[in-house]
Amino acid sequence: MNVYGYFYNRIINNIMINCRNILILSTSKIDTITTFQADVLIVMMNPGDSKPIDQSKIKLIDSTDDLFNDFTNIFEAIADKTQDVIIELMNKQNYNSAIIINLSDIRNKDSSKFIKKINNINFDDTGSEHSIFDNSRKKELNFILDRCKNKPIIMATGVDYKLRFLTAQAMSSLPRGSIIGYTAEERYYHPSRMKNKWIVEITKQLQANKN
């Protein structure tokens, strides 16, 4: 499986933040996502341990406009354990491609440290520019949604109560009829927490949508 992403750095409230706004899994090699079409869109909590193969390609981005203008220039990346679960699901469904986006672009493999970092950059109920679901990044989100038209959207953002506002914001930004997920009180289990149950449940829902 080929793995691609757009990784960038951003200074928010005088703090340098390592970010990723998109990850692509594809059986075919690709250079740009301008004409790319995915079989499924997956929304998770935040980028974990995946990283670009060539770290020198990471740019310092000054604004959401700069991010939108540059992020189609994806580059090769290394998958982490969570993406291995997604690849297993893709193989079961005979999917050739998937796009992964997150509630927040902030890269941190430790979810508890990630939530603390969010609090340190003045996170509030409405989200902020570190989230692709922020109003300032609608153009970018719509571009990605166009790459997944009429395809299932798997919510897998985790069930931490502190993320309820970002989860609600994401839900309001996505086409509701396409959304599936392994749910718990309006929140969605992350695949790493219960891999086998998660794959079984998501597979069941994907099959139901096909019928």
PDB file of C-alpha atoms in Angstrom:
ATOM      1  CA  MET A   1       0.000   0.000   0.000  1.00  0.00           C
ATOM      2  CA  ASN A   2       1.304   3.458  -0.920  1.00  0.00           C
ATOM      3  CA  VAL A   3       1.039   6.091   1.821  1.00  0.00           C
ATOM      4  CA  TYR A   4       0.984   9.841   1.150  1.00  0.00           C
ATOM      5  CA  GLY A   5       0.275  12.903   3.236  1.00  0.00           C
ATOM      6  CA  TYR A   6       0.676  16.618   3.564  1.00  0.00           C
ATOM      7  CA  PHE A   7       2.718  17.539   6.627  1.00  0.00           C
ATOM      8  CA  TYR A   8       3.349  21.113   7.702  1.00  0.00           C
ATOM      9  CA  ASN A   9       4.376  23.248  10.660  1.00  0.00           C
ATOM     10  CA  ARG A  10       2.343  26.165  11.980  1.00  0.00           C
ATOM     11  CA  ILE A  11       2.970  28.723  14.700  1.00  0.00           C
ATOM     12  CA  ILE A  12      -0.160  29.152  16.835  1.00  0.00           C
ATOM     13  CA  ASN A  13      -0.076  31.431  19.888  1.00  0.00           C
ATOM     14  CA  ASN A  14       3.742  31.513  19.642  1.00  0.00           C
ATOM     15  CA  ILE A  15       3.947  27.710  19.773  1.00  0.00           C
ATOM     16  CA  MET A  16       5.431  25.695  16.885  1.00  0.00           C
ATOM     17  CA  ILE A  17       2.954  22.924  16.058  1.00  0.00           C
ATOM     18  CA  ASN A  18       3.741  19.865  13.914  1.00  0.00           C
ATOM     19  CA  CYS A  19       0.703  19.103  11.750  1.00  0.00           C
ATOM     20  CA  ARG A  20      -0.767  16.923   9.012  1.00  0.00           C
ATOM     21  CA  ASN A  21      -4.037  17.768   7.270  1.00  0.00           C
ATOM     22  CA  ILE A  22      -4.514  14.719   5.032  1.00  0.00           C
ATOM     23  CA  LEU A  23      -3.293  11.156   4.650  1.00  0.00           C
ATOM     24  CA  ILE A  24      -3.951   8.993   1.600  1.00  0.00           C
ATOM     25  CA  LEU A  25      -3.714   5.220   1.341  1.00  0.00           C
ATOM     26  CA  SER A  26      -3.656   3.970  -2.243  1.00  0.00           C
ATOM     27  CA  THR A  27      -2.817   0.783  -4.092  1.00  0.00           C
ATOM     28  CA  SER A  28      -1.613   3.011  -6.964  1.00  0.00           C
ATOM     29  CA  LYS A  29       1.135   5.598  -6.932  1.00  0.00           C
ATOM     30  CA  ILE A  30      -0.093   9.203  -7.088  1.00  0.00           C
ATOM     31  CA  ASP A  31       1.606  12.597  -7.367  1.00  0.00           C
ATOM     32  CA  THR A  32      -1.257  14.972  -6.604  1.00  0.00           C
ATOM     33  CA  ILE A  33      -4.804  14.736  -5.270  1.00  0.00           C
ATOM     34  CA  THR A  34      -6.207  17.240  -7.765  1.00  0.00           C
ATOM     35  CA  THR A  35      -7.917  14.488  -9.800  1.00  0.00           C
ATOM     36  CA  PHE A  36      -7.765  11.735  -7.176  1.00  0.00           C
ATOM     37  CA  GLN A  37     -10.931   9.901  -6.126  1.00  0.00           C
ATOM     38  CA  ALA A  38     -11.114   7.802  -2.949  1.00  0.00           C
ATOM     39  CA  ASP A  39     -13.296   4.812  -2.067  1.00  0.00           C
ATOM     40  CA  VAL A  40     -13.835   5.966   1.517  1.00  0.00           C
ATOM     41  CA  LEU A  41     -13.216   8.942   3.818  1.00  0.00           C
ATOM     42  CA  ILE A  42     -12.183   8.297   7.421  1.00  0.00           C
ATOM     43  CA  VAL A  43     -12.272  10.933  10.166  1.00  0.00           C
ATOM     44  CA  MET A  44     -10.072  10.327  13.222  1.00  0.00           C
ATOM     45  CA  MET A  45      -8.945  12.221  16.308  1.00  0.00           C
ATOM     46  CA  ASN A  46      -5.522  13.531  15.256  1.00  0.00           C
ATOM     47  CA  PRO A  47      -2.487  12.377  13.289  1.00  0.00           C
ATOM     48  CA  GLY A  48      -0.528   9.919  15.380  1.00  0.00           C
ATOM     49  CA  ASP A  49       2.879   8.511  14.595  1.00  0.00           C
ATOM     50  CA  SER A  50       2.912   8.627  10.792  1.00  0.00           C
ATOM     51  CA  LYS A  51       5.619  10.837   9.337  1.00  0.00           C
ATOM     52  CA  PRO A  52       6.954  11.871   5.928  1.00  0.00           C
ATOM     53  CA  ILE A  53       9.797   9.832   4.498  1.00  0.00           C
ATOM     54  CA  ASP A  54      11.624  13.051   3.616  1.00  0.00           C
ATOM     55  CA  GLN A  55      11.346  15.386   6.615  1.00  0.00           C
ATOM     56  CA  SER A  56      12.914  18.247   4.636  1.00  0.00           C
ATOM     57  CA  LYS A  57       9.685  18.642   2.633  1.00  0.00           C
ATOM     58  CA  ILE A  58       7.781  19.913   5.671  1.00  0.00           C
ATOM     59  CA  LYS A  59       6.981  23.616   5.243  1.00  0.00           C
ATOM     60  CA  LEU A  60       6.180  26.369   7.700  1.00  0.00           C
ATOM     61  CA  ILE A  61       2.665  27.518   6.798  1.00  0.00           C
ATOM     62  CA  ASP A  62       1.620  31.064   7.738  1.00  0.00           C
ATOM     63  CA  SER A  63      -2.110  30.996   6.965  1.00  0.00           C
ATOM     64  CA  THR A  64      -5.052  28.803   5.986  1.00  0.00           C
ATOM     65  CA  ASP A  65      -4.816  30.243   2.460  1.00  0.00           C
ATOM     66  CA  ASP A  66      -1.191  29.113   2.190  1.00  0.00           C
ATOM     67  CA  LEU A  67      -2.228  25.683   3.399  1.00  0.00           C
ATOM     68  CA  PHE A  68      -5.004  25.385   0.814  1.00  0.00           C
ATOM     69  CA  ASN A  69      -2.717  26.530  -2.016  1.00  0.00           C
ATOM     70  CA  ASP A  70       0.027  24.027  -1.212  1.00  0.00           C
ATOM     71  CA  PHE A  71      -1.492  20.880   0.326  1.00  0.00           C
ATOM     72  CA  THR A  72      -2.270  19.128  -2.984  1.00  0.00           C
ATOM     73  CA  ASN A  73       1.500  18.627  -3.271  1.00  0.00           C
ATOM     74  CA  ILE A  74       1.442  15.487  -1.157  1.00  0.00           C
ATOM     75  CA  PHE A  75       4.540  13.427  -0.439  1.00  0.00           C
ATOM     76  CA  GLU A  76       5.336   9.887   0.611  1.00  0.00           C
ATOM     77  CA  ALA A  77       4.841   8.951   4.236  1.00  0.00           C
ATOM     78  CA  ILE A  78       5.267   6.072   6.656  1.00  0.00           C
ATOM     79  CA  ALA A  79       2.100   4.479   8.051  1.00  0.00           C
ATOM     80  CA  ASP A  80       1.553   3.944  11.774  1.00  0.00           C
ATOM     81  CA  LYS A  81      -0.285   1.115  13.555  1.00  0.00           C
ATOM     82  CA  THR A  82      -3.698   2.776  13.217  1.00  0.00           C
ATOM     83  CA  GLN A  83      -3.318   3.001   9.459  1.00  0.00           C
ATOM     84  CA  ASP A  84      -2.433  -0.702   9.411  1.00  0.00           C
ATOM     85  CA  VAL A  85      -5.948  -1.343  10.799  1.00  0.00           C
ATOM     86  CA  ILE A  86      -7.457   0.832   8.059  1.00  0.00           C
ATOM     87  CA  ILE A  87      -5.470  -1.053   5.410  1.00  0.00           C
ATOM     88  CA  GLU A  88      -6.838  -4.331   6.806  1.00  0.00           C
ATOM     89  CA  LEU A  89     -10.380  -2.946   6.498  1.00  0.00           C
ATOM     90  CA  MET A  90      -9.659  -1.739   2.959  1.00  0.00           C
ATOM     91  CA  ASN A  91      -8.453  -5.187   1.952  1.00  0.00           C
ATOM     92  CA  LYS A  92     -11.648  -6.760   3.284  1.00  0.00           C
ATOM     93  CA  GLN A  93     -13.743  -4.295   1.268  1.00  0.00           C
ATOM     94  CA  ASN A  94     -11.566  -4.443  -1.862  1.00  0.00           C
ATOM     95  CA  TYR A  95     -10.978  -0.696  -1.592  1.00  0.00           C
ATOM     96  CA  ASN A  96      -8.114   0.745  -3.620  1.00  0.00           C
ATOM     97  CA  SER A  97      -7.890   4.085  -1.856  1.00  0.00           C
ATOM     98  CA  ALA A  98      -8.822   5.953   1.305  1.00  0.00           C
ATOM     99  CA  ILE A  99      -8.474   9.511   2.588  1.00  0.00           C
ATOM    100  CA  ILE A 100      -7.935  10.156   6.297  1.00  0.00           C
ATOM    101  CA  ILE A 101      -8.561  13.535   7.905  1.00  0.00           C
ATOM    102  CA  ASN A 102      -8.730  14.416  11.579  1.00  0.00           C
ATOM    103  CA  LEU A 103     -10.576  16.532  14.119  1.00  0.00           C
ATOM    104  CA  SER A 104      -7.261  18.295  14.596  1.00  0.00           C
ATOM    105  CA  ASP A 105      -4.146  18.465  12.426  1.00  0.00           C
ATOM    106  CA  ILE A 106      -1.847  18.377  15.473  1.00  0.00           C
ATOM    107  CA  ARG A 107       0.520  15.405  15.311  1.00  0.00           C
ATOM    108  CA  ASN A 108       0.913  13.508  18.578  1.00  0.00           C
ATOM    109  CA  LYS A 109       0.746   9.737  19.071  1.00  0.00           C
ATOM    110  CA  ASP A 110      -0.233  10.116  22.741  1.00  0.00           C
ATOM    111  CA  SER A 111      -3.929  11.079  22.810  1.00  0.00           C
ATOM    112  CA  SER A 112      -3.811  12.468  26.365  1.00  0.00           C
ATOM    113  CA  LYS A 113      -0.838  14.708  25.530  1.00  0.00           C
ATOM    114  CA  PHE A 114      -2.601  15.763  22.340  1.00  0.00           C
ATOM    115  CA  ILE A 115      -5.660  16.942  24.294  1.00  0.00           C
ATOM    116  CA  LYS A 116      -3.423  18.882  26.716  1.00  0.00           C
ATOM    117  CA  LYS A 117      -1.671  20.536  23.770  1.00  0.00           C
ATOM    118  CA  ILE A 118      -5.028  21.594  22.330  1.00  0.00           C
ATOM    119  CA  ASN A 119      -5.872  23.282  25.624  1.00  0.00           C
ATOM    120  CA  ASN A 120      -2.539  25.106  25.567  1.00  0.00           C
ATOM    121  CA  ILE A 121      -3.252  26.735  22.187  1.00  0.00           C
ATOM    122  CA  ASN A 122      -6.472  28.402  23.257  1.00  0.00           C
ATOM    123  CA  PHE A 123      -8.893  25.736  22.066  1.00  0.00           C
ATOM    124  CA  ASP A 124     -12.555  26.592  22.663  1.00  0.00           C
ATOM    125  CA  ASP A 125     -16.033  25.231  21.883  1.00  0.00           C
ATOM    126  CA  THR A 126     -15.958  26.377  18.255  1.00  0.00           C
ATOM    127  CA  GLY A 127     -12.622  24.832  17.325  1.00  0.00           C
ATOM    128  CA  SER A 128      -9.766  26.797  15.748  1.00  0.00           C
ATOM    129  CA  GLU A 129      -7.522  26.807  12.743  1.00  0.00           C
ATOM    130  CA  HIS A 130      -5.763  23.584  13.775  1.00  0.00           C
ATOM    131  CA  SER A 131      -9.007  21.823  12.747  1.00  0.00           C
ATOM    132  CA  ILE A 132     -10.015  21.323   9.124  1.00  0.00           C
ATOM    133  CA  PHE A 133     -13.612  21.714  10.351  1.00  0.00           C
ATOM    134  CA  ASP A 134     -12.997  25.325  11.380  1.00  0.00           C
ATOM    135  CA  ASN A 135     -14.964  27.842   9.290  1.00  0.00           C
ATOM    136  CA  SER A 136     -11.725  29.389   8.024  1.00  0.00           C
ATOM    137  CA  ARG A 137     -10.867  26.083   6.280  1.00  0.00           C
ATOM    138  CA  LYS A 138     -14.159  25.338   4.515  1.00  0.00           C
ATOM    139  CA  LYS A 139     -12.589  25.601   1.063  1.00  0.00           C
ATOM    140  CA  GLU A 140      -9.990  22.972   1.977  1.00  0.00           C
ATOM    141  CA  LEU A 141     -12.578  20.613   3.497  1.00  0.00           C
ATOM    142  CA  ASN A 142     -14.890  20.941   0.500  1.00  0.00           C
ATOM    143  CA  PHE A 143     -12.009  20.135  -1.827  1.00  0.00           C
ATOM    144  CA  ILE A 144     -11.385  16.900   0.092  1.00  0.00           C
ATOM    145  CA  LEU A 145     -15.094  16.023   0.201  1.00  0.00           C
ATOM    146  CA  ASP A 146     -15.168  16.373  -3.595  1.00  0.00           C
ATOM    147  CA  ARG A 147     -12.549  13.614  -3.740  1.00  0.00           C
ATOM    148  CA  CYS A 148     -14.992  11.313  -1.880  1.00  0.00           C
ATOM    149  CA  LYS A 149     -18.354  12.128  -3.465  1.00  0.00           C
ATOM    150  CA  ASN A 150     -21.101   9.592  -2.694  1.00  0.00           C
ATOM    151  CA  LYS A 151     -18.646   7.471  -0.710  1.00  0.00           C
ATOM    152  CA  PRO A 152     -19.000   6.283   2.901  1.00  0.00           C
ATOM    153  CA  ILE A 153     -17.578   8.458   5.677  1.00  0.00           C
ATOM    154  CA  ILE A 154     -16.313   6.494   8.671  1.00  0.00           C
ATOM    155  CA  MET A 155     -16.240   8.460  11.921  1.00  0.00           C
ATOM    156  CA  ALA A 156     -13.511   7.059  14.187  1.00  0.00           C
ATOM    157  CA  THR A 157     -12.640  10.049  16.340  1.00  0.00           C
ATOM    158  CA  GLY A 158     -12.514   8.440  19.778  1.00  0.00           C
ATOM    159  CA  VAL A 159     -14.869   8.686  22.725  1.00  0.00           C
ATOM    160  CA  ASP A 160     -13.014  11.175  24.944  1.00  0.00           C
ATOM    161  CA  TYR A 161     -15.601  13.605  26.362  1.00  0.00           C
ATOM    162  CA  LYS A 162     -13.212  16.535  25.935  1.00  0.00           C
ATOM    163  CA  LEU A 163     -13.462  16.177  22.154  1.00  0.00           C
ATOM    164  CA  ARG A 164     -17.255  16.418  22.032  1.00  0.00           C
ATOM    165  CA  PHE A 165     -17.281  19.970  20.630  1.00  0.00           C
ATOM    166  CA  LEU A 166     -14.850  19.182  17.808  1.00  0.00           C
ATOM    167  CA  THR A 167     -16.754  15.969  17.057  1.00  0.00           C
ATOM    168  CA  ALA A 168     -20.044  17.875  16.879  1.00  0.00           C
ATOM    169  CA  GLN A 169     -18.441  20.490  14.641  1.00  0.00           C
ATOM    170  CA  ALA A 170     -17.157  17.767  12.310  1.00  0.00           C
ATOM    171  CA  MET A 171     -20.564  16.079  12.175  1.00  0.00           C
ATOM    172  CA  SER A 172     -22.243  19.343  11.211  1.00  0.00           C
ATOM    173  CA  SER A 173     -19.737  19.834   8.375  1.00  0.00           C
ATOM    174  CA  LEU A 174     -20.179  16.406   6.764  1.00  0.00           C
ATOM    175  CA  PRO A 175     -23.030  14.918   4.685  1.00  0.00           C
ATOM    176  CA  ARG A 176     -24.994  13.050   7.377  1.00  0.00           C
ATOM    177  CA  GLY A 177     -26.400  10.406   5.048  1.00  0.00           C
ATOM    178  CA  SER A 178     -22.916   9.082   4.303  1.00  0.00           C
ATOM    179  CA  ILE A 179     -21.704   8.767   7.918  1.00  0.00           C
ATOM    180  CA  ILE A 180     -21.181   5.433   9.660  1.00  0.00           C
ATOM    181  CA  GLY A 181     -19.197   4.488  12.764  1.00  0.00           C
ATOM    182  CA  TYR A 182     -18.983   2.311  15.860  1.00  0.00           C
ATOM    183  CA  THR A 183     -20.824   4.638  18.212  1.00  0.00           C
ATOM    184  CA  ALA A 184     -20.973   5.346  21.933  1.00  0.00           C
ATOM    185  CA  GLU A 185     -23.313   8.185  22.988  1.00  0.00           C
ATOM    186  CA  GLU A 186     -22.778  10.423  19.946  1.00  0.00           C
ATOM    187  CA  ARG A 187     -19.048   9.658  19.907  1.00  0.00           C
ATOM    188  CA  TYR A 188     -17.179   7.134  17.787  1.00  0.00           C
ATOM    189  CA  TYR A 189     -14.721   4.443  18.789  1.00  0.00           C
ATOM    190  CA  HIS A 190     -11.196   4.708  17.440  1.00  0.00           C
ATOM    191  CA  PRO A 191      -9.944   1.545  15.651  1.00  0.00           C
ATOM    192  CA  SER A 192      -6.856   1.167  17.847  1.00  0.00           C
ATOM    193  CA  ARG A 193      -8.910   0.642  21.034  1.00  0.00           C
ATOM    194  CA  MET A 194     -10.762  -2.489  19.956  1.00  0.00           C
ATOM    195  CA  LYS A 195      -9.375  -3.433  16.570  1.00  0.00           C
ATOM    196  CA  ASN A 196     -11.261  -6.687  15.891  1.00  0.00           C
ATOM    197  CA  LYS A 197     -14.660  -5.447  17.140  1.00  0.00           C
ATOM    198  CA  TRP A 198     -14.176  -2.203  15.239  1.00  0.00           C
ATOM    199  CA  ILE A 199     -13.427  -3.952  11.945  1.00  0.00           C
ATOM    200  CA  VAL A 200     -16.400  -6.308  12.372  1.00  0.00           C
ATOM    201  CA  GLU A 201     -18.812  -3.459  13.162  1.00  0.00           C
ATOM    202  CA  ILE A 202     -17.614  -1.163  10.372  1.00  0.00           C
ATOM    203  CA  THR A 203     -17.635  -4.038   7.870  1.00  0.00           C
ATOM    204  CA  LYS A 204     -21.237  -4.818   8.849  1.00  0.00           C
ATOM    205  CA  GLN A 205     -22.302  -1.204   8.322  1.00  0.00           C
ATOM    206  CA  LEU A 206     -20.479  -0.905   4.985  1.00  0.00           C
ATOM    207  CA  GLN A 207     -22.169  -4.080   3.746  1.00  0.00           C
ATOM    208  CA  ALA A 208     -25.579  -2.799   4.886  1.00  0.00           C
ATOM    209  CA  ASN A 209     -25.022   0.418   2.918  1.00  0.00           C
ATOM    210  CA  LYS A 210     -24.282  -1.560  -0.243  1.00  0.00           C
ATOM    211  CA  ASN A 211     -27.567  -3.496  -0.014  1.00  0.00           C
TER     212      ASN A 211
END
